[in-house]
mmCIF file of C-alpha atoms and ligand atoms in Angstrom:
data_model
loop_
_atom_site.group_PDB
_atom_site.id
_atom_site.type_symbol
_atom_site.label_atom_id
_atom_site.label_comp_id
_atom_site.label_asym_id
_atom_site.label_seq_id
_atom_site.Cartn_x
_atom_site.Cartn_y
_atom_site.Cartn_z
ATOM 1 C CA UNK B 14 -112.740 -69.541 7.663
ATOM 2 C CA UNK B 15 -116.248 -71.001 8.637
ATOM 3 C CA UNK B 16 -116.329 -73.183 11.908
ATOM 4 C CA UNK B 17 -119.923 -74.373 12.542
ATOM 5 C CA UNK B 18 -121.318 -75.775 15.869
ATOM 6 C CA UNK B 19 -121.097 -79.461 16.618
ATOM 7 C CA UNK B 20 -124.670 -80.678 17.299
ATOM 8 C CA UNK B 21 -124.617 -83.136 20.319
ATOM 9 C CA UNK B 22 -126.930 -85.268 21.761
ATOM 10 C CA UNK B 23 -129.994 -85.379 21.929
ATOM 11 C CA UNK B 24 -130.114 -83.773 18.661
ATOM 12 C CA UNK B 25 -132.315 -85.575 16.368
ATOM 13 C CA UNK B 26 -130.122 -84.989 13.225
ATOM 14 C CA UNK B 27 -127.581 -87.450 14.794
ATOM 15 C CA UNK B 28 -130.302 -90.261 15.006
ATOM 16 C CA UNK B 29 -131.323 -89.764 11.200
ATOM 17 C CA UNK B 30 -130.216 -91.786 7.910
ATOM 18 C CA UNK B 31 -128.121 -89.243 5.688
ATOM 19 C CA UNK B 32 -129.144 -88.750 2.190
ATOM 20 C CA UNK B 33 -126.385 -89.325 -0.854
ATOM 21 C CA UNK B 34 -124.805 -86.670 -1.846
ATOM 22 C CA UNK B 35 -126.365 -85.751 -5.836
ATOM 23 C CA UNK B 36 -123.851 -84.873 -8.655
ATOM 24 C CA UNK B 37 -123.747 -81.650 -9.512
ATOM 25 C CA UNK B 38 -123.993 -79.809 -5.894
ATOM 26 C CA UNK B 39 -122.457 -76.196 -6.158
ATOM 27 C CA UNK B 40 -122.130 -75.660 -2.593
ATOM 28 C CA UNK B 41 -120.230 -78.847 -2.047
ATOM 29 C CA UNK B 42 -116.812 -76.986 -1.977
ATOM 30 C CA UNK B 43 -118.022 -74.704 0.719
ATOM 31 C CA UNK B 44 -119.906 -77.444 2.817
ATOM 32 C CA UNK B 45 -116.243 -79.433 2.638
ATOM 33 C CA UNK B 46 -114.110 -76.674 3.572
ATOM 34 C CA UNK B 47 -116.721 -75.674 6.751
ATOM 35 C CA UNK B 48 -116.143 -79.308 7.921
ATOM 36 C CA UNK B 49 -112.448 -78.963 7.814
ATOM 37 C CA UNK B 50 -112.519 -75.654 9.563
ATOM 38 C CA UNK B 51 -114.815 -77.233 12.034
ATOM 39 C CA UNK B 52 -113.341 -80.006 12.291
ATOM 40 C CA UNK B 53 -109.698 -78.378 12.797
ATOM 41 C CA UNK B 54 -110.801 -75.942 15.223
ATOM 42 C CA UNK B 55 -112.611 -78.585 17.566
ATOM 43 C CA UNK B 56 -109.086 -80.477 17.213
ATOM 44 C CA UNK B 57 -111.319 -83.854 15.797
ATOM 45 C CA UNK B 58 -109.788 -86.619 13.852
ATOM 46 C CA UNK B 59 -112.993 -86.754 12.135
ATOM 47 C CA UNK B 60 -116.461 -85.011 11.696
ATOM 48 C CA UNK B 61 -119.146 -86.203 9.515
ATOM 49 C CA UNK B 62 -121.508 -83.923 7.909
ATOM 50 C CA UNK B 63 -124.816 -84.599 10.096
ATOM 51 C CA UNK B 64 -122.637 -83.264 13.228
ATOM 52 C CA UNK B 65 -122.924 -79.813 12.011
ATOM 53 C CA UNK B 66 -126.774 -80.502 11.021
ATOM 54 C CA UNK B 67 -126.068 -81.563 7.392
ATOM 55 C CA UNK B 68 -127.952 -84.644 6.469
ATOM 56 C CA UNK B 69 -125.659 -85.578 3.892
ATOM 57 C CA UNK B 70 -123.283 -88.730 3.338
ATOM 58 C CA UNK B 71 -119.998 -86.968 3.627
ATOM 59 C CA UNK B 72 -117.030 -86.974 6.444
ATOM 60 C CA UNK B 73 -113.552 -85.736 6.675
ATOM 61 C CA UNK B 74 -110.930 -86.795 8.740
ATOM 62 C CA UNK B 75 -107.375 -85.940 9.842
ATOM 63 C CA UNK B 76 -106.223 -89.345 11.214
ATOM 64 C CA UNK B 77 -102.384 -90.942 11.863
ATOM 65 C CA UNK B 78 -100.860 -88.770 8.879
ATOM 66 C CA UNK B 79 -104.171 -89.244 6.626
ATOM 67 C CA UNK B 80 -106.227 -86.405 5.930
ATOM 68 C CA UNK B 81 -109.118 -86.355 3.411
ATOM 69 C CA UNK B 82 -112.835 -86.319 2.814
ATOM 70 C CA UNK B 83 -115.066 -88.692 1.228
ATOM 71 C CA UNK B 84 -118.589 -88.403 -0.483
ATOM 72 C CA UNK B 85 -120.824 -91.269 -0.435
ATOM 73 C CA UNK B 86 -118.508 -93.591 1.269
ATOM 74 C CA UNK B 87 -118.781 -97.522 1.060
ATOM 75 C CA UNK B 88 -117.455 -99.137 3.974
ATOM 76 C CA UNK B 89 -115.281 -102.333 4.087
ATOM 77 C CA UNK B 90 -113.875 -103.840 7.290
ATOM 78 C CA UNK B 91 -111.784 -106.876 8.075
ATOM 79 C CA UNK B 92 -109.484 -108.226 10.893
ATOM 80 C CA UNK B 93 -110.475 -108.712 14.364
ATOM 81 C CA UNK B 94 -112.873 -107.304 16.288
ATOM 82 C CA UNK B 95 -110.750 -104.957 18.741
ATOM 83 C CA UNK B 96 -111.614 -102.437 21.654
ATOM 84 C CA UNK B 97 -108.778 -100.696 21.905
ATOM 85 C CA UNK B 98 -107.945 -97.822 21.266
ATOM 86 C CA UNK B 99 -110.874 -95.991 23.233
ATOM 87 C CA UNK B 100 -113.174 -93.728 21.554
ATOM 88 C CA UNK B 101 -114.899 -90.192 22.183
ATOM 89 C CA UNK B 102 -117.089 -88.439 20.155
ATOM 90 C CA UNK B 103 -117.697 -84.498 19.658
ATOM 91 C CA UNK B 104 -121.242 -85.019 19.708
ATOM 92 C CA UNK B 105 -121.438 -87.093 23.010
ATOM 93 C CA UNK B 106 -118.763 -84.543 24.667
ATOM 94 C CA UNK B 107 -116.649 -85.451 27.740
ATOM 95 C CA UNK B 108 -117.416 -89.163 27.222
ATOM 96 C CA UNK B 109 -114.886 -92.283 26.373
ATOM 97 C CA UNK B 110 -115.637 -95.895 25.759
ATOM 98 C CA UNK B 111 -114.041 -98.873 24.144
ATOM 99 C CA UNK B 112 -116.765 -100.333 21.523
ATOM 100 C CA UNK B 113 -115.859 -103.430 19.798
ATOM 101 C CA UNK B 114 -114.593 -102.482 15.687
ATOM 102 C CA UNK B 115 -112.499 -104.001 13.107
ATOM 103 C CA UNK B 116 -109.096 -103.610 13.122
ATOM 104 C CA UNK B 117 -108.900 -102.697 9.457
ATOM 105 C CA UNK B 118 -111.107 -100.760 7.144
ATOM 106 C CA UNK B 119 -111.062 -99.182 3.716
ATOM 107 C CA UNK B 120 -113.222 -96.248 2.928
ATOM 108 C CA UNK B 121 -114.189 -95.852 -0.748
ATOM 109 C CA UNK B 122 -116.171 -93.202 -2.191
ATOM 110 C CA UNK B 123 -115.481 -89.663 -4.464
ATOM 111 C CA UNK B 124 -114.242 -86.402 -3.899
ATOM 112 C CA UNK B 125 -115.679 -83.252 -4.585
ATOM 113 C CA UNK B 126 -114.406 -83.064 -7.787
ATOM 114 C CA UNK B 127 -116.208 -86.409 -8.284
ATOM 115 C CA UNK B 128 -113.342 -88.067 -8.463
ATOM 116 C CA UNK B 129 -112.871 -91.707 -7.126
ATOM 117 C CA UNK B 130 -111.175 -91.538 -3.437
ATOM 118 C CA UNK B 131 -110.113 -94.893 -1.157
ATOM 119 C CA UNK B 132 -108.569 -94.914 1.986
ATOM 120 C CA UNK B 133 -107.002 -97.828 4.093
ATOM 121 C CA UNK B 134 -106.188 -98.062 7.308
ATOM 122 C CA UNK B 135 -105.639 -99.965 10.768
ATOM 123 C CA UNK B 136 -106.113 -99.052 14.776
ATOM 124 C CA UNK B 137 -107.367 -95.734 15.075
ATOM 125 C CA UNK B 138 -107.744 -94.773 11.708
ATOM 126 C CA UNK B 139 -109.863 -98.135 10.908
ATOM 127 C CA UNK B 140 -111.643 -97.132 14.151
ATOM 128 C CA UNK B 141 -112.024 -93.460 12.673
ATOM 129 C CA UNK B 142 -113.339 -94.597 9.355
ATOM 130 C CA UNK B 143 -115.997 -96.847 11.146
ATOM 131 C CA UNK B 144 -117.165 -94.155 13.612
ATOM 132 C CA UNK B 145 -117.627 -91.374 11.012
ATOM 133 C CA UNK B 146 -119.552 -93.644 8.625
ATOM 134 C CA UNK B 147 -121.847 -94.921 11.270
ATOM 135 C CA UNK B 148 -122.711 -91.134 11.670
ATOM 136 C CA UNK B 149 -124.187 -91.351 8.253
ATOM 137 C CA UNK B 150 -126.401 -94.094 9.218
ATOM 138 C CA UNK B 151 -127.687 -92.175 12.547
ATOM 139 C CA UNK B 152 -125.719 -94.533 14.641
ATOM 140 C CA UNK B 153 -123.296 -93.582 17.756
ATOM 141 C CA UNK B 154 -120.529 -95.196 18.992
ATOM 142 C CA UNK B 155 -122.496 -95.678 22.316
ATOM 143 C CA UNK B 156 -125.194 -97.673 20.585
ATOM 144 C CA UNK B 157 -122.098 -100.209 19.947
ATOM 145 C CA UNK B 158 -121.138 -100.729 23.619
ATOM 146 C CA UNK B 159 -121.704 -103.531 25.708
ATOM 147 C CA UNK B 160 -121.736 -104.706 29.738
ATOM 148 C CA UNK B 161 -120.422 -102.046 31.797
ATOM 149 C CA UNK B 162 -119.569 -99.499 29.619
ATOM 150 C CA UNK B 163 -123.084 -99.535 27.925
ATOM 151 C CA UNK B 164 -124.949 -99.411 31.290
ATOM 152 C CA UNK B 165 -122.649 -96.444 32.343
ATOM 153 C CA UNK B 166 -123.526 -94.423 28.780
ATOM 154 C CA UNK B 167 -127.312 -94.810 29.261
ATOM 155 C CA UNK B 168 -127.158 -93.677 32.891
ATOM 156 C CA UNK B 169 -125.030 -90.177 32.035
ATOM 157 C CA UNK B 170 -127.057 -89.784 28.936
ATOM 158 C CA UNK B 171 -129.997 -90.043 31.206
ATOM 159 C CA UNK B 172 -128.509 -87.592 33.631
ATOM 160 C CA UNK B 173 -130.258 -84.290 33.322
ATOM 161 C CA UNK B 174 -126.693 -82.584 34.470
ATOM 162 C CA UNK B 175 -125.043 -84.519 31.584
ATOM 163 C CA UNK B 176 -127.925 -83.122 29.257
ATOM 164 C CA UNK B 177 -127.273 -79.534 30.414
ATOM 165 C CA UNK B 178 -123.864 -79.915 30.047
ATOM 166 C CA UNK B 179 -124.130 -81.054 26.338
ATOM 167 C CA UNK B 180 -126.762 -78.168 25.788
ATOM 168 C CA UNK B 181 -124.345 -75.272 27.266
ATOM 169 C CA UNK B 182 -121.467 -76.415 25.228
ATOM 170 C CA UNK B 183 -123.769 -76.215 22.313
ATOM 171 C CA UNK B 184 -124.799 -72.912 23.198
ATOM 172 C CA UNK B 185 -121.442 -71.468 24.153
ATOM 173 C CA UNK B 186 -119.980 -72.595 20.556
ATOM 174 C CA UNK B 187 -122.995 -71.211 18.696
ATOM 175 C CA UNK B 188 -122.267 -67.728 20.319
ATOM 176 C CA UNK B 189 -118.496 -67.982 19.087
ATOM 177 C CA UNK B 190 -119.107 -69.086 15.199
ATOM 178 C CA UNK B 191 -119.909 -67.103 12.121
ATOM 179 C CA UNK B 192 -122.689 -69.332 11.244
ATOM 180 C CA UNK B 193 -123.329 -69.826 7.510
ATOM 181 C CA UNK B 194 -126.345 -72.165 8.238
ATOM 182 C CA UNK B 195 -129.221 -72.567 5.755
ATOM 183 C CA UNK B 196 -126.636 -72.873 2.511
ATOM 184 C CA UNK B 197 -126.583 -76.789 2.550
ATOM 185 C CA UNK B 198 -130.141 -77.899 2.063
HETATM 186 ZN ZN1 ZN D 211 -118.678 -89.095 16.510
#
């Protein structure tokens, strides 16, 4: 079991478009397992590879009874734009906002063995897929805010005391984990 430190803002890896996973990577199984271990350890409903510093198009999820991982995902959205339920992000700790998301989504890709996979969700699950997919394009949920929530998030993220908190969260976590960095690139 390997729990990796979760990268937090303003780490540039969170703002970088992730690369597609090429066929035949031998370390894929370990990476996916480490992502599940990390997601479970922090109690997240989803985790994208850039959040552990790996610039590859993979995310894991465990939301409303659906658990899985998807590699090189394609996202399709439908339904209406809604702001509930709210959203948080392991990489933007301590905050919670209500960005607009489509009420339904389907994520399609392959699993670690190269088999096609497809997952469909509504509500929180649909939101989770859209949130994790955004991470692969270097986009954070706070980018999708408007009005007062947008102003509030910008104020918080500029606040040196907020960045000190995220920095120390990161450092504390880094001390307690059995890091296996460097194996994925
Ligand atoms: Zn996130």
